[in-house]
Tab-separated table of C-alpha atoms in Angstrom:
chain	number	residue	atom	x	y	z
A	1	GLU	CA	-0.159	-0.017	-0.075
A	2	ALA	CA	1.171	3.558	-0.844
A	3	ALA	CA	0.004	4.609	2.221
A	4	PHE	CA	0.766	4.633	5.705
A	5	LEU	CA	-1.470	6.011	8.562
A	6	VAL	CA	0.457	8.071	11.567
A	7	ARG	CA	-1.880	8.216	14.752
A	8	SER	CA	-2.246	9.242	18.121
A	9	GLU	CA	-2.499	5.911	20.165
A	10	GLY	CA	-5.157	6.065	22.517
A	11	ALA	CA	-7.702	8.814	23.982
A	12	GLY	CA	-6.348	9.262	26.521
A	13	GLY	CA	-3.558	12.581	25.314
A	14	LEU	CA	0.521	11.254	24.366
A	15	ALA	CA	2.882	10.279	26.400
A	16	GLN	CA	6.120	12.183	26.894
A	17	TRP	CA	9.501	10.841	26.977
A	18	VAL	CA	12.831	12.077	27.173
A	19	LEU	CA	15.372	12.100	24.745
A	20	VAL	CA	18.807	11.509	26.043
A	21	GLU	CA	21.411	11.638	23.631
A	22	LEU	CA	24.869	10.286	24.127
A	23	GLN	CA	28.352	10.250	22.022
A	24	GLY	CA	29.417	7.104	20.174
A	25	GLU	CA	27.672	3.784	20.144
A	26	VAL	CA	25.768	2.048	22.310
A	27	GLU	CA	26.861	-1.907	22.696
A	28	PRO	CA	26.291	-4.568	24.754
A	29	ARG	CA	28.377	-5.533	27.149
A	30	GLN	CA	27.064	-9.528	26.913
A	31	SER	CA	26.516	-11.387	23.409
A	32	ALA	CA	23.348	-11.398	25.059
A	33	GLY	CA	21.553	-8.110	24.039
A	34	LEU	CA	20.785	-6.050	25.232
A	35	ALA	CA	17.051	-6.048	26.198
A	36	GLY	CA	17.157	-6.318	30.036
A	37	SER	CA	20.266	-5.455	30.670
A	38	LEU	CA	21.277	-2.113	32.837
A	39	LEU	CA	22.646	1.634	30.800
A	40	GLY	CA	23.345	3.530	34.243
A	41	ASP	CA	21.996	5.909	36.887
A	42	LEU	CA	20.705	8.706	36.085
A	43	HIS	CA	20.387	11.546	38.935
A	44	TYR	CA	20.558	15.494	38.347
A	45	THR	CA	22.299	18.243	40.551
A	46	ARG	CA	21.286	19.708	42.532
A	47	GLU	CA	20.996	22.963	40.683
A	48	GLY	CA	19.695	20.902	37.694
A	49	VAL	CA	22.231	19.256	35.697
A	50	PRO	CA	22.086	14.929	34.631
A	51	VAL	CA	25.167	13.217	36.043
A	52	LEU	CA	24.882	9.997	34.090
A	53	ILE	CA	26.940	6.796	35.668
A	54	VAL	CA	27.499	4.242	32.652
A	55	GLY	CA	29.760	1.168	33.550
A	56	HIS	CA	33.376	3.158	35.296
A	57	HIS	CA	32.327	6.760	33.170
A	58	ILE	CA	30.596	9.188	34.262
A	59	LEU	CA	28.923	11.961	31.770
A	60	TYR	CA	27.923	15.765	32.438
A	61	GLY	CA	24.698	16.565	30.191
A	62	LYS	CA	22.621	19.582	30.085
A	63	VAL	CA	18.538	19.754	29.859
A	64	VAL	CA	17.253	21.140	26.435
A	65	GLN	CA	13.900	22.035	25.571
A	66	LEU	CA	14.160	20.878	22.068
A	67	GLU	CA	12.763	23.549	19.344
A	68	LYS	CA	11.378	21.046	17.128
A	69	PRO	CA	10.024	18.225	19.600
A	70	PHE	CA	9.780	14.352	18.267
A	71	ALA	CA	7.503	12.309	17.424
A	72	VAL	CA	9.242	8.374	18.341
A	73	LEU	CA	6.616	6.198	16.134
A	74	VAL	CA	6.050	2.254	16.383
A	75	LYS	CA	5.450	0.141	12.903
A	76	ARG	CA	1.941	-1.872	13.177
A	77	GLY	CA	0.538	-4.482	11.476
A	78	ALA	CA	2.418	-4.859	8.658
A	79	GLY	CA	2.530	-8.136	6.733
A	80	GLU	CA	-1.483	-7.911	8.223
A	81	THR	CA	-3.769	-7.578	5.141
A	82	GLY	CA	-7.769	-6.318	4.857
A	83	PRO	CA	-9.729	-5.464	1.908
A	84	ALA	CA	-10.156	-1.668	3.322
A	85	GLY	CA	-6.934	1.322	3.398
A	86	PRO	CA	-3.449	0.559	4.185
A	87	HIS	CA	-3.433	-2.095	6.951
A	88	THR	CA	0.498	-1.030	7.370
A	89	HIS	CA	0.629	1.873	9.694
A	90	TYR	CA	2.850	3.712	12.353
A	91	THR	CA	1.174	4.594	16.108
A	92	VAL	CA	2.601	8.170	17.417
A	93	THR	CA	3.183	6.410	21.013
A	94	ALA	CA	4.763	8.973	22.848
A	95	LEU	CA	6.131	12.779	21.679
A	96	ILE	CA	9.051	13.700	22.903
A	97	LYS	CA	10.013	17.532	23.867
A	98	THR	CA	13.258	17.708	26.258
A	99	LYS	CA	16.085	15.556	26.055
A	100	LEU	CA	19.359	15.522	27.893
A	101	LEU	CA	21.988	16.020	26.283
A	102	PHE	CA	25.486	14.716	27.029
A	103	LYS	CA	28.670	15.947	25.054
A	104	THR	CA	31.065	16.054	27.722
A	105	ARG	CA	33.857	13.475	27.302
A	106	PRO	CA	33.082	10.590	29.849
A	107	LYS	CA	34.952	11.125	33.113
A	108	PRO	CA	36.692	7.995	33.766
A	109	ILE	CA	35.723	6.718	37.362
A	110	ILE	CA	39.432	5.258	38.954
A	111	THR	CA	38.346	2.791	41.204
A	112	ASN	CA	42.502	1.564	42.218
A	113	VAL	CA	45.075	3.363	41.791
A	114	PRO	CA	47.918	-0.051	41.370
A	115	LYS	CA	50.370	0.037	43.520
A	116	LYS	CA	54.471	-0.059	41.597
A	117	VAL	CA	55.757	-3.464	42.701
B	1	GLY	CA	18.222	-8.906	35.504
B	2	ALA	CA	17.497	-7.991	38.823
B	3	MET	CA	16.555	-4.235	39.691
B	4	ARG	CA	18.970	-1.689	40.768
B	5	SER	CA	18.899	-1.300	44.877
B	6	ARG	CA	19.567	1.469	46.859
B	7	ALA	CA	22.170	0.357	48.733
B	8	GLU	CA	23.734	-0.503	45.066
B	9	VAL	CA	22.809	3.076	43.551
B	10	ASP	CA	24.747	4.465	46.717
B	11	ALA	CA	27.394	1.981	45.993
B	12	THR	CA	28.529	3.841	42.860
B	13	LEU	CA	28.432	7.110	43.803
B	14	GLN	CA	30.844	6.251	46.524
B	15	THR	CA	32.889	4.604	43.360
B	16	ALA	CA	32.051	7.541	41.477
B	17	LYS	CA	32.712	10.016	44.674
B	18	LEU	CA	29.806	12.274	44.036
B	19	ASN	CA	28.933	13.721	47.177
B	20	PRO	CA	24.734	12.826	47.418
B	21	ALA	CA	23.633	15.700	49.731
B	22	GLU	CA	24.803	17.606	46.231
B	23	LEU	CA	22.068	15.647	44.313
B	24	LEU	CA	18.703	15.238	44.021
B	25	PRO	CA	17.889	11.535	45.713
B	26	ALA	CA	15.982	10.512	42.741
B	27	VAL	CA	17.933	8.486	40.614
B	28	HIS	CA	16.547	6.536	37.285
B	29	CYS	CA	18.360	3.263	36.683
B	30	LEU	CA	18.154	2.960	33.754
B	31	SER	CA	18.282	-0.578	31.155
B	32	PHE	CA	16.973	-1.765	27.777
B	33	GLY	CA	13.498	-2.377	27.632
B	34	PRO	CA	12.077	-5.892	25.578
B	35	GLN	CA	12.064	-4.091	22.350
B	36	ALA	CA	14.802	-1.847	22.434
B	37	GLY	CA	16.972	-2.960	20.110
B	38	THR	CA	14.058	-4.308	17.168
B	39	GLY	CA	14.259	-0.856	15.828
B	40	ASP	CA	10.169	-0.568	15.627
B	41	CYS	CA	10.858	2.529	17.214
B	42	CYS	CA	11.819	5.227	15.459
B	43	LEU	CA	11.738	9.480	15.781
B	44	LEU	CA	9.927	11.516	13.610
B	45	GLN	CA	11.261	15.196	14.252
B	46	LEU	CA	7.992	17.372	13.841
B	47	GLU	CA	7.804	20.928	12.378
B	48	PRO	CA	5.319	23.059	13.601
B	49	GLY	CA	1.822	22.765	14.132
B	50	LEU	CA	2.305	19.090	13.540
B	51	CYS	CA	2.991	18.491	17.542
B	52	ALA	CA	-0.214	20.036	18.561
B	53	GLU	CA	-2.224	18.343	15.239
B	54	LEU	CA	-1.122	14.731	16.989
B	55	GLU	CA	-1.999	15.885	20.626
B	56	ALA	CA	-5.474	17.312	19.598
B	57	GLY	CA	-5.827	13.405	18.252
B	58	ARG	CA	-5.511	14.307	14.572
B	59	SER	CA	-3.825	11.594	12.479
B	60	LEU	CA	-1.114	12.021	9.805
B	61	VAL	CA	-0.242	9.992	6.543
B	62	ILE	CA	2.521	9.151	4.710
B	63	ARG	CA	2.186	9.003	1.344
B	64	GLY	CA	4.380	7.267	-1.598
B	65	GLU	CA	4.099	4.237	-4.117
B	66	LYS	CA	7.703	2.513	-4.458
B	67	ASP	CA	8.578	5.049	-7.308
B	68	GLU	CA	8.094	7.869	-5.876
B	69	GLN	CA	9.862	9.777	-1.997
B	70	ALA	CA	7.438	9.581	0.538
B	71	VAL	CA	6.211	12.858	1.876
B	72	LEU	CA	4.091	13.108	5.222
B	73	CYS	CA	0.282	15.090	5.864
B	74	SER	CA	-1.132	16.579	8.089
B	75	LYS	CA	-4.951	17.965	6.841
B	76	ASP	CA	-3.695	20.523	5.142
B	77	LYS	CA	-0.217	20.697	4.447
B	78	THR	CA	2.494	17.854	2.695
B	79	TYR	CA	6.608	17.677	3.769
B	80	ASP	CA	9.421	15.789	2.299
B	81	MET	CA	10.720	13.325	4.026
B	82	LYS	CA	14.249	12.708	5.080
B	83	ILE	CA	16.839	10.806	7.041
B	84	ALA	CA	19.351	13.203	9.487
B	85	ASP	CA	22.131	11.015	10.446
B	86	THR	CA	23.390	11.825	13.569
B	87	SER	CA	26.611	10.996	14.995
B	88	ASN	CA	25.664	10.182	18.246
B	89	MET	CA	22.938	7.866	19.772
B	90	LEU	CA	19.639	9.118	20.973
B	91	LEU	CA	17.195	6.877	23.206
B	92	PHE	CA	14.192	7.741	23.851
B	93	ILE	CA	12.768	6.986	26.915
B	94	PRO	CA	9.049	6.439	29.081
B	95	GLY	CA	8.629	8.015	32.177
B	96	CYS	CA	12.435	9.899	32.560
B	97	LYS	CA	11.630	12.803	34.810
B	98	THR	CA	12.870	16.261	34.178
B	99	PRO	CA	14.724	17.850	37.430
B	100	GLU	CA	11.724	20.951	37.869
B	101	GLU	CA	9.581	17.480	37.792
B	102	LEU	CA	11.279	15.524	40.458
B	103	ASN	CA	11.827	19.052	42.018
B	104	GLY	CA	7.913	19.287	42.086
B	105	ASP	CA	7.368	16.062	43.083
B	106	GLN	CA	8.230	15.184	46.925
B	107	ALA	CA	6.268	11.656	46.872
B	108	SER	CA	9.567	10.318	46.645
B	109	CYS	CA	10.762	6.986	44.516
B	110	ASP	CA	14.028	7.640	44.922
B	111	ILE	CA	14.588	4.830	42.355
B	112	ILE	CA	12.770	4.853	38.999
B	113	HIS	CA	14.013	2.153	37.289
B	114	SER	CA	12.782	3.447	33.601
B	115	GLN	CA	13.106	1.018	30.513
B	116	ILE	CA	14.206	2.540	27.747
B	117	ALA	CA	11.929	1.787	24.389
B	118	GLY	CA	14.548	2.012	21.907
B	119	PHE	CA	17.897	4.175	21.106
B	120	SER	CA	18.642	5.001	17.005
B	121	ASN	CA	21.270	7.765	15.229
B	122	ASN	CA	19.235	8.977	12.940
B	123	TYR	CA	15.582	10.080	12.600
B	124	TRP	CA	13.091	11.794	10.187
B	125	GLU	CA	13.224	15.254	8.980
B	126	LEU	CA	10.257	17.029	7.775
B	127	ARG	CA	10.615	19.570	5.156
B	128	ARG	CA	7.583	21.856	3.714
B	129	CYS	CA	7.065	20.919	-0.206
B	130	ARG	CA	4.463	21.766	-2.991
B	131	PRO	CA	1.756	19.137	-2.244
B	132	LYS	CA	2.912	16.702	-5.639
B	133	LEU	CA	-0.441	17.477	-7.412
B	134	LYS	CA	0.124	16.927	-11.235
B	135	LYS	CA	-0.858	13.024	-10.928
B	136	LEU	CA	-4.554	14.925	-9.811
B	137	ARG	CA	-4.924	15.906	-13.383
B	138	LYS	CA	-3.094	12.838	-15.549
B	139	LEU	CA	-5.487	10.202	-13.227
B	140	LEU	CA	-8.786	12.627	-13.697
B	141	MET	CA	-7.521	12.934	-17.616
B	142	GLU	CA	-7.505	8.930	-17.743
B	143	ASP	CA	-10.979	9.197	-18.337
B	144	PRO	CA	-12.408	12.720	-19.061
B	145	TYR	CA	-16.003	12.964	-18.732
B	146	GLU	CA	-17.784	13.548	-22.547
B	147	GLY	CA	-21.740	13.586	-21.343
B	148	PRO	CA	-24.377	10.820	-20.778
B	149	ASP	CA	-24.685	9.593	-24.308
B	150	SER	CA	-20.707	8.941	-24.130
B	151	ARG	CA	-20.707	5.100	-24.256
B	152	LYS	CA	-17.572	4.889	-22.490
B	153	ASP	CA	-19.113	5.566	-19.596
B	154	GLN	CA	-21.221	2.542	-19.143
B	155	THR	CA	-17.817	0.035	-19.232
B	156	SER	CA	-15.699	0.047	-16.597
B	157	THR	CA	-15.041	1.601	-13.509
B	158	PHE	CA	-11.518	0.811	-14.520
B	159	SER	CA	-9.931	4.971	-14.197
B	160	LYS	CA	-13.111	6.526	-12.503
B	161	TYR	CA	-11.268	7.709	-8.517
B	162	THR	CA	-13.319	8.747	-5.782
B	163	THR	CA	-12.102	11.021	-2.785
B	164	GLU	CA	-10.609	7.967	-1.204
B	165	ASP	CA	-8.216	6.020	-4.296
B	166	LEU	CA	-6.889	10.081	-4.968
B	167	LEU	CA	-6.535	9.960	-1.423
B	168	SER	CA	-4.499	6.510	-1.346
B	169	LEU	CA	-2.593	7.697	-4.585
B	170	ILE	CA	-2.041	11.640	-3.768
B	171	GLN	CA	1.183	12.587	-2.160
B	172	ALA	CA	-0.791	15.665	-0.571
B	173	SER	CA	-3.042	16.456	2.136
B	174	GLU	CA	-6.790	16.237	2.373
B	175	GLU	CA	-7.485	20.131	1.780
B	176	GLU	CA	-4.259	20.279	-1.068
B	177	ILE	CA	-6.465	17.839	-3.014
B	178	LEU	CA	-9.315	19.187	-2.669
B	179	HIS	CA	-8.740	22.829	-2.766
B	180	GLN	CA	-6.964	21.837	-6.696
B	181	LEU	CA	-9.945	19.577	-7.567
B	182	GLN	CA	-11.789	23.125	-7.271
B	183	ILE	CA	-9.378	24.704	-9.247
B	184	ILE	CA	-10.078	22.335	-11.837
B	185	ASP	CA	-13.193	22.214	-12.063
B	186	ALA	CA	-13.944	18.714	-11.322
B	187	CYS	CA	-17.480	17.344	-10.599
B	188	LYS	CA	-17.874	14.414	-9.268
B	189	ILE	CA	-20.725	11.417	-10.936
B	190	GLU	CA	-22.060	9.103	-9.568
B	191	GLY	CA	-19.337	9.260	-6.611
B	192	TYR	CA	-16.400	9.199	-8.908
B	193	TRP	CA	-14.496	13.160	-10.042
B	194	ARG	CA	-14.567	13.911	-12.981
B	195	ILE	CA	-13.449	16.229	-15.628
B	196	LEU	CA	-15.244	17.037	-18.506
B	197	GLU	CA	-13.613	16.213	-22.197
B	198	PHE	CA	-12.875	19.560	-23.214
B	199	ASP	CA	-14.775	19.560	-26.409
B	200	TYR	CA	-17.662	18.786	-24.175
B	201	GLU	CA	-16.729	21.263	-22.074
B	202	MET	CA	-17.526	23.503	-24.966
B	203	LYS	CA	-20.435	22.453	-26.100
B	204	LEU	CA	-21.860	23.190	-22.383
B	205	LEU	CA	-20.494	26.320	-22.108
B	206	ASN	CA	-21.436	27.569	-25.813
B	207	HIS	CA	-25.062	27.169	-24.726
B	208	VAL	CA	-25.376	28.889	-21.864
B	209	THR	CA	-23.284	31.564	-23.734
B	210	GLN	CA	-25.970	30.869	-26.490
B	211	LEU	CA	-29.123	31.553	-24.213
B	212	ILE	CA	-27.345	34.644	-22.627
B	213	ASP	CA	-27.095	35.976	-25.518
B	214	SER	CA	-30.389	35.138	-26.609
B	215	GLU	CA	-32.250	35.862	-23.651
B	216	SER	CA	-30.347	39.523	-23.401
B	217	TRP	CA	-29.303	39.442	-19.793
B	218	SER	CA	-26.866	41.309	-18.287
B	219	LEU	CA	-22.800	39.038	-18.152
B	220	SER	CA	-23.832	39.684	-14.356
B	221	LYS	CA	-27.042	37.989	-13.692
B	222	VAL	CA	-27.803	34.631	-15.545
B	223	PRO	CA	-30.395	33.490	-14.082
B	224	LEU	CA	-30.178	29.668	-12.552
B	225	ARG	CA	-33.471	28.122	-12.412
B	226	THR	CA	-33.947	29.967	-16.321
B	227	CYS	CA	-30.818	28.326	-17.802
B	228	LEU	CA	-32.200	25.041	-15.460
B	229	GLU	CA	-35.600	24.983	-17.595
B	230	GLU	CA	-34.423	26.093	-20.495
B	231	LEU	CA	-31.199	24.314	-21.255
B	232	GLY	CA	-32.433	20.939	-18.714
B	233	SER	CA	-33.769	19.174	-22.249
B	234	LEU	CA	-30.690	19.441	-23.843
B	235	GLU	CA	-28.445	18.097	-21.245
B	236	PRO	CA	-28.376	16.735	-17.653
B	237	ARG	CA	-29.243	19.581	-14.836
B	238	GLU	CA	-26.166	18.994	-13.154
B	239	MET	CA	-23.957	19.694	-16.063
B	240	ILE	CA	-25.531	23.277	-16.623
B	241	GLU	CA	-24.876	23.621	-13.211
B	242	HIS	CA	-21.112	22.648	-13.187
B	243	ILE	CA	-20.951	24.673	-16.243
B	244	LEU	CA	-22.078	27.677	-14.327
B	245	LEU	CA	-20.047	27.679	-11.139
B	246	SER	CA	-17.074	26.904	-13.096
B	247	TYR	CA	-17.077	29.839	-15.187
B	248	GLY	CA	-19.039	31.833	-12.772
B	249	ARG	CA	-19.196	32.858	-9.452
B	250	LYS	CA	-22.825	32.358	-7.353
B	251	TYR	CA	-24.727	34.407	-5.617
B	252	ILE	CA	-28.247	34.741	-4.166
B	253	ASP	CA	-30.235	38.467	-4.382
B	254	ASP	CA	-32.617	38.828	-1.734
B	255	ALA	CA	-35.561	37.547	-3.412
B	256	GLY	CA	-33.392	33.800	-2.068
B	257	GLU	CA	-33.599	33.822	-6.737
B	258	VAL	CA	-29.451	32.047	-7.905
B	259	TYR	CA	-27.587	33.689	-10.348
B	260	PHE	CA	-24.057	33.582	-11.559
B	261	GLU	CA	-21.918	36.688	-13.281
B	262	MET	CA	-19.871	34.417	-15.517
B	263	HIS	CA	-15.959	35.299	-15.242
B	264	GLU	CA	-15.117	36.938	-18.755
B	265	ASP	CA	-11.073	35.803	-18.365
B	266	LYS	CA	-12.110	32.663	-17.996
B	267	ILE	CA	-14.280	32.604	-20.646
B	268	CYS	CA	-12.236	34.258	-23.622
B	269	ARG	CA	-9.680	32.336	-22.138
B	270	ALA	CA	-11.397	29.306	-22.778
B	271	ILE	CA	-12.074	29.916	-25.986
B	272	ALA	CA	-8.726	30.860	-27.107
B	273	GLN	CA	-8.226	27.790	-26.510
B	274	MET	CA	-10.511	26.142	-28.609
B	275	LEU	CA	-9.240	28.127	-31.646
B	276	LEU	CA	-5.228	27.595	-30.447
B	277	GLN	CA	-5.413	23.881	-30.462
B	278	ASN	CA	-6.227	23.300	-34.158
B	279	ALA	CA	-2.792	24.325	-35.026
B	280	VAL	CA	0.831	24.337	-33.804
B	281	LYS	CA	1.090	28.128	-34.207
B	282	PHE	CA	-1.028	30.901	-35.559
B	283	ASN	CA	-0.211	34.358	-37.114
B	284	LEU	CA	-1.246	36.957	-33.782
B	285	SER	CA	-2.931	39.320	-35.842
B	286	GLU	CA	-5.358	36.680	-37.573
B	287	PHE	CA	-6.345	35.211	-33.883
B	288	GLN	CA	-7.117	38.105	-32.894
B	289	GLU	CA	-9.575	39.204	-34.371
B	290	VAL	CA	-11.185	35.767	-34.949
B	291	TRP	CA	-10.787	34.862	-31.042
B	292	GLN	CA	-12.686	38.964	-30.435
B	293	GLN	CA	-15.759	36.980	-32.940
B	294	SER	CA	-15.719	34.134	-31.534
B	295	VAL	CA	-16.498	35.337	-26.946
B	296	PRO	CA	-19.550	36.638	-26.318
B	297	GLU	CA	-21.491	39.618	-26.869
B	298	GLY	CA	-19.788	42.477	-24.482
B	299	MET	CA	-16.616	40.042	-23.738
B	300	THR	CA	-13.236	41.502	-24.533
B	301	ALA	CA	-10.567	39.217	-26.256
B	302	ARG	CA	-7.045	40.451	-24.250
B	303	LEU	CA	-3.473	39.262	-24.555
B	304	ASP	CA	-3.178	39.643	-20.214
B	305	GLN	CA	-6.237	36.615	-20.541
B	306	LEU	CA	-3.743	34.015	-21.551
B	307	LYS	CA	-1.220	34.101	-19.282
B	308	GLY	CA	0.651	29.933	-18.510
B	309	LEU	CA	-1.975	28.799	-21.394
B	310	ALA	CA	-0.396	30.598	-24.661
B	311	LEU	CA	2.768	32.347	-25.526
B	312	VAL	CA	3.085	34.983	-28.414
B	313	ASP	CA	6.418	35.326	-30.048
B	314	LYS	CA	7.241	38.385	-31.152
B	315	THR	CA	11.133	38.205	-32.653
B	316	SER	CA	9.006	35.746	-35.358
B	317	ARG	CA	7.465	37.827	-38.907
B	318	PRO	CA	5.038	38.364	-38.620
B	319	GLU	CA	4.251	37.788	-35.042
B	320	THR	CA	2.880	34.321	-33.833
B	321	ILE	CA	0.836	32.599	-30.977
B	322	PHE	CA	0.969	28.867	-30.144
B	323	LEU	CA	-0.884	26.536	-27.470
B	324	LEU	CA	1.572	25.994	-24.354
B	325	LYS	CA	-0.259	25.015	-20.649
B	326	VAL	CA	1.502	25.439	-17.918
B	327	GLU	CA	-0.075	22.571	-16.919
B	328	ASP	CA	1.145	20.528	-19.201
B	329	LEU	CA	4.894	20.897	-18.219
B	330	PRO	CA	6.805	19.280	-15.448
B	331	GLU	CA	6.242	19.367	-11.457
B	332	ASP	CA	10.463	19.405	-10.602
B	333	ASN	CA	11.849	22.968	-10.440
B	334	GLN	CA	15.440	22.048	-12.255
B	335	GLU	CA	12.864	19.877	-15.398
B	336	ARG	CA	10.335	22.711	-15.676
B	337	PHE	CA	13.069	24.884	-16.294
B	338	ASN	CA	14.592	22.854	-18.458
B	339	SER	CA	12.092	22.466	-20.590
B	340	LEU	CA	10.969	26.448	-20.626
B	341	PHE	CA	14.193	27.014	-21.748
B	342	SER	CA	14.376	24.483	-24.645
B	343	ILE	CA	11.467	25.621	-25.670
B	344	ARG	CA	12.861	29.585	-26.131
B	345	GLU	CA	16.183	30.012	-25.030
B	346	LYS	CA	15.648	33.723	-23.502
B	347	TRP	CA	13.080	35.135	-21.259
B	348	THR	CA	11.596	38.254	-19.965
B	349	GLU	CA	10.407	38.289	-16.474
B	350	VAL	CA	7.447	38.951	-17.625
B	351	ASP	CA	6.884	35.743	-20.291
B	352	ILE	CA	8.279	33.556	-18.303
B	353	THR	CA	6.561	34.237	-14.667
B	354	PRO	CA	2.901	32.741	-15.106
B	355	TYR	CA	4.929	29.747	-16.713
B	356	ILE	CA	6.578	29.148	-12.705
B	357	GLN	CA	4.296	30.811	-10.693
B	358	ASP	CA	3.411	27.488	-9.119
B	359	LEU	CA	6.701	26.696	-8.665
B	360	CYS	CA	7.289	29.443	-5.702
B	361	ALA	CA	7.406	28.432	-1.732
B	362	GLU	CA	5.479	28.878	0.544
B	363	LYS	CA	7.612	32.324	1.062
B	364	GLN	CA	9.551	32.183	-2.493
B	365	THR	CA	8.560	34.843	-5.174
B	366	VAL	CA	9.445	34.782	-8.628
B	367	GLY	CA	12.661	36.393	-8.015
B	368	ALA	CA	14.342	33.789	-6.148
B	369	LEU	CA	13.284	31.484	-8.670
B	370	LEU	CA	14.591	32.598	-11.625
B	371	THR	CA	18.403	33.767	-9.425
B	372	LYS	CA	18.349	30.252	-8.358
B	373	TYR	CA	17.454	28.693	-11.891
B	374	ALA	CA	18.234	30.856	-14.627
B	375	ARG	CA	21.142	33.130	-15.423
B	376	SER	CA	20.671	36.771	-16.498
B	377	SER	CA	22.249	38.891	-19.245
B	378	THR	CA	20.956	42.150	-20.948
B	379	GLN	CA	19.108	42.333	-24.543
B	380	ASN	CA	18.055	45.348	-26.304
B	381	GLY	CA	18.264	47.004	-23.519
B	382	VAL	CA	15.506	44.237	-21.683
B	383	LYS	CA	16.752	42.221	-18.632
B	384	VAL	CA	15.880	38.482	-20.040
B	385	TYR	CA	16.871	35.068	-18.303
B	386	ASN	CA	18.687	32.207	-20.153
B	387	SER	CA	19.474	28.989	-18.777
B	388	ARG	CA	23.103	28.089	-16.519
B	389	ARG	CA	23.408	25.330	-18.360
B	390	PRO	CA	24.074	24.502	-22.001
B	391	ILE	CA	20.665	22.005	-22.730
B	392	SER	CA	21.036	18.896	-24.590
């Protein structure tokens, strides 16, 4: 079908999600894949600065109000057939108006300083 | 895996040498949700107005056949879609609170276990564009309506299109499509949108202009009722009313009677098309004479009525005129200019404007288009435009 519908999920109004922007790529630590694995702890300082602890790194970021919000689209119904109209459609699951931007280089957490032998 | 505990979070803070006193008490423990890696989620960057439309519960539609670039349509606007890559990783997280939200929320659930719904390093970017409406005319021209007597119509409905059909085939918003249908004088016959075949359209128009003449009506006060009474035996009533609506402005007088104020320019233009389509080109002065004789009594035929329909060649001796319809030219900007420059090497702004006016984006001027797609020079003291590149 040539047309894909993009519509809101329910009558209850759209959820507001948050975008977290990180430098680099996300890679699973184990070969089992990402699902269920931890990314890290997200804190905020009392001044509202986001602080993300990922593995052995600390990242400092800032809260940015997006000039152009995002819609999060989830593809639904692929492969369904039917007599009336397009069945593949994208559902708008949420809107994103805020992002946490982590642009600074991660600071490594030094746990042990090996003693010289 | 098991969910992190307060003790584990605190231990991490200690290892990281962060002072909990300087932090808000709440912490988000981020993990990847079960669907996070599947790629079923993607991001669409919203242009102004679209966010409000979605929040109001309205839908957007992505349209495009396999050979077309996808566009996104709201109720009344059309946007080109393009993938924008970022060198960063974008994670989308439901239920993640901002500092303001946390400060306002005194009920302190210290640990917020947030699942990352998905991630991406690209998103869809939108740019407002002209609706792609040329296909609309093309589809309706597959089977123009030739009148009730035409045997053609009794056969298949293959090349006939309902509003729903058009919505799924045309890369434009519903409002833009309906507006264009009105501009091209399409009408609905038995649920299908049709364009009248030109000869049939002229036949209908001729019935009306003859009647205006024989009744000595003012061109600005043509009564619908009498037209239907007098012409109803010749043509379907819907067609009579349609031709009046196409070539006139409908109004209702104080007594509640429906009248039409006829569009002189549009009628003269149609008659010119009827004359011009019979040959490649015409001697200009001969054409003007025949044309003036052909238009209804009281109307004046003027060359400026033919903008975007015909072109005068002032360089030939004698001067000539030929049919050149803007709707027959390519829709894409560069292709349109290529086409125009292959018809004529150098154009004045006055001559070319009717043939590029429709290319202007929302706040774009003809001048801006010319600057981008043409090169100017002066010829005999007159500014002319020619192609930026050699035309093959």
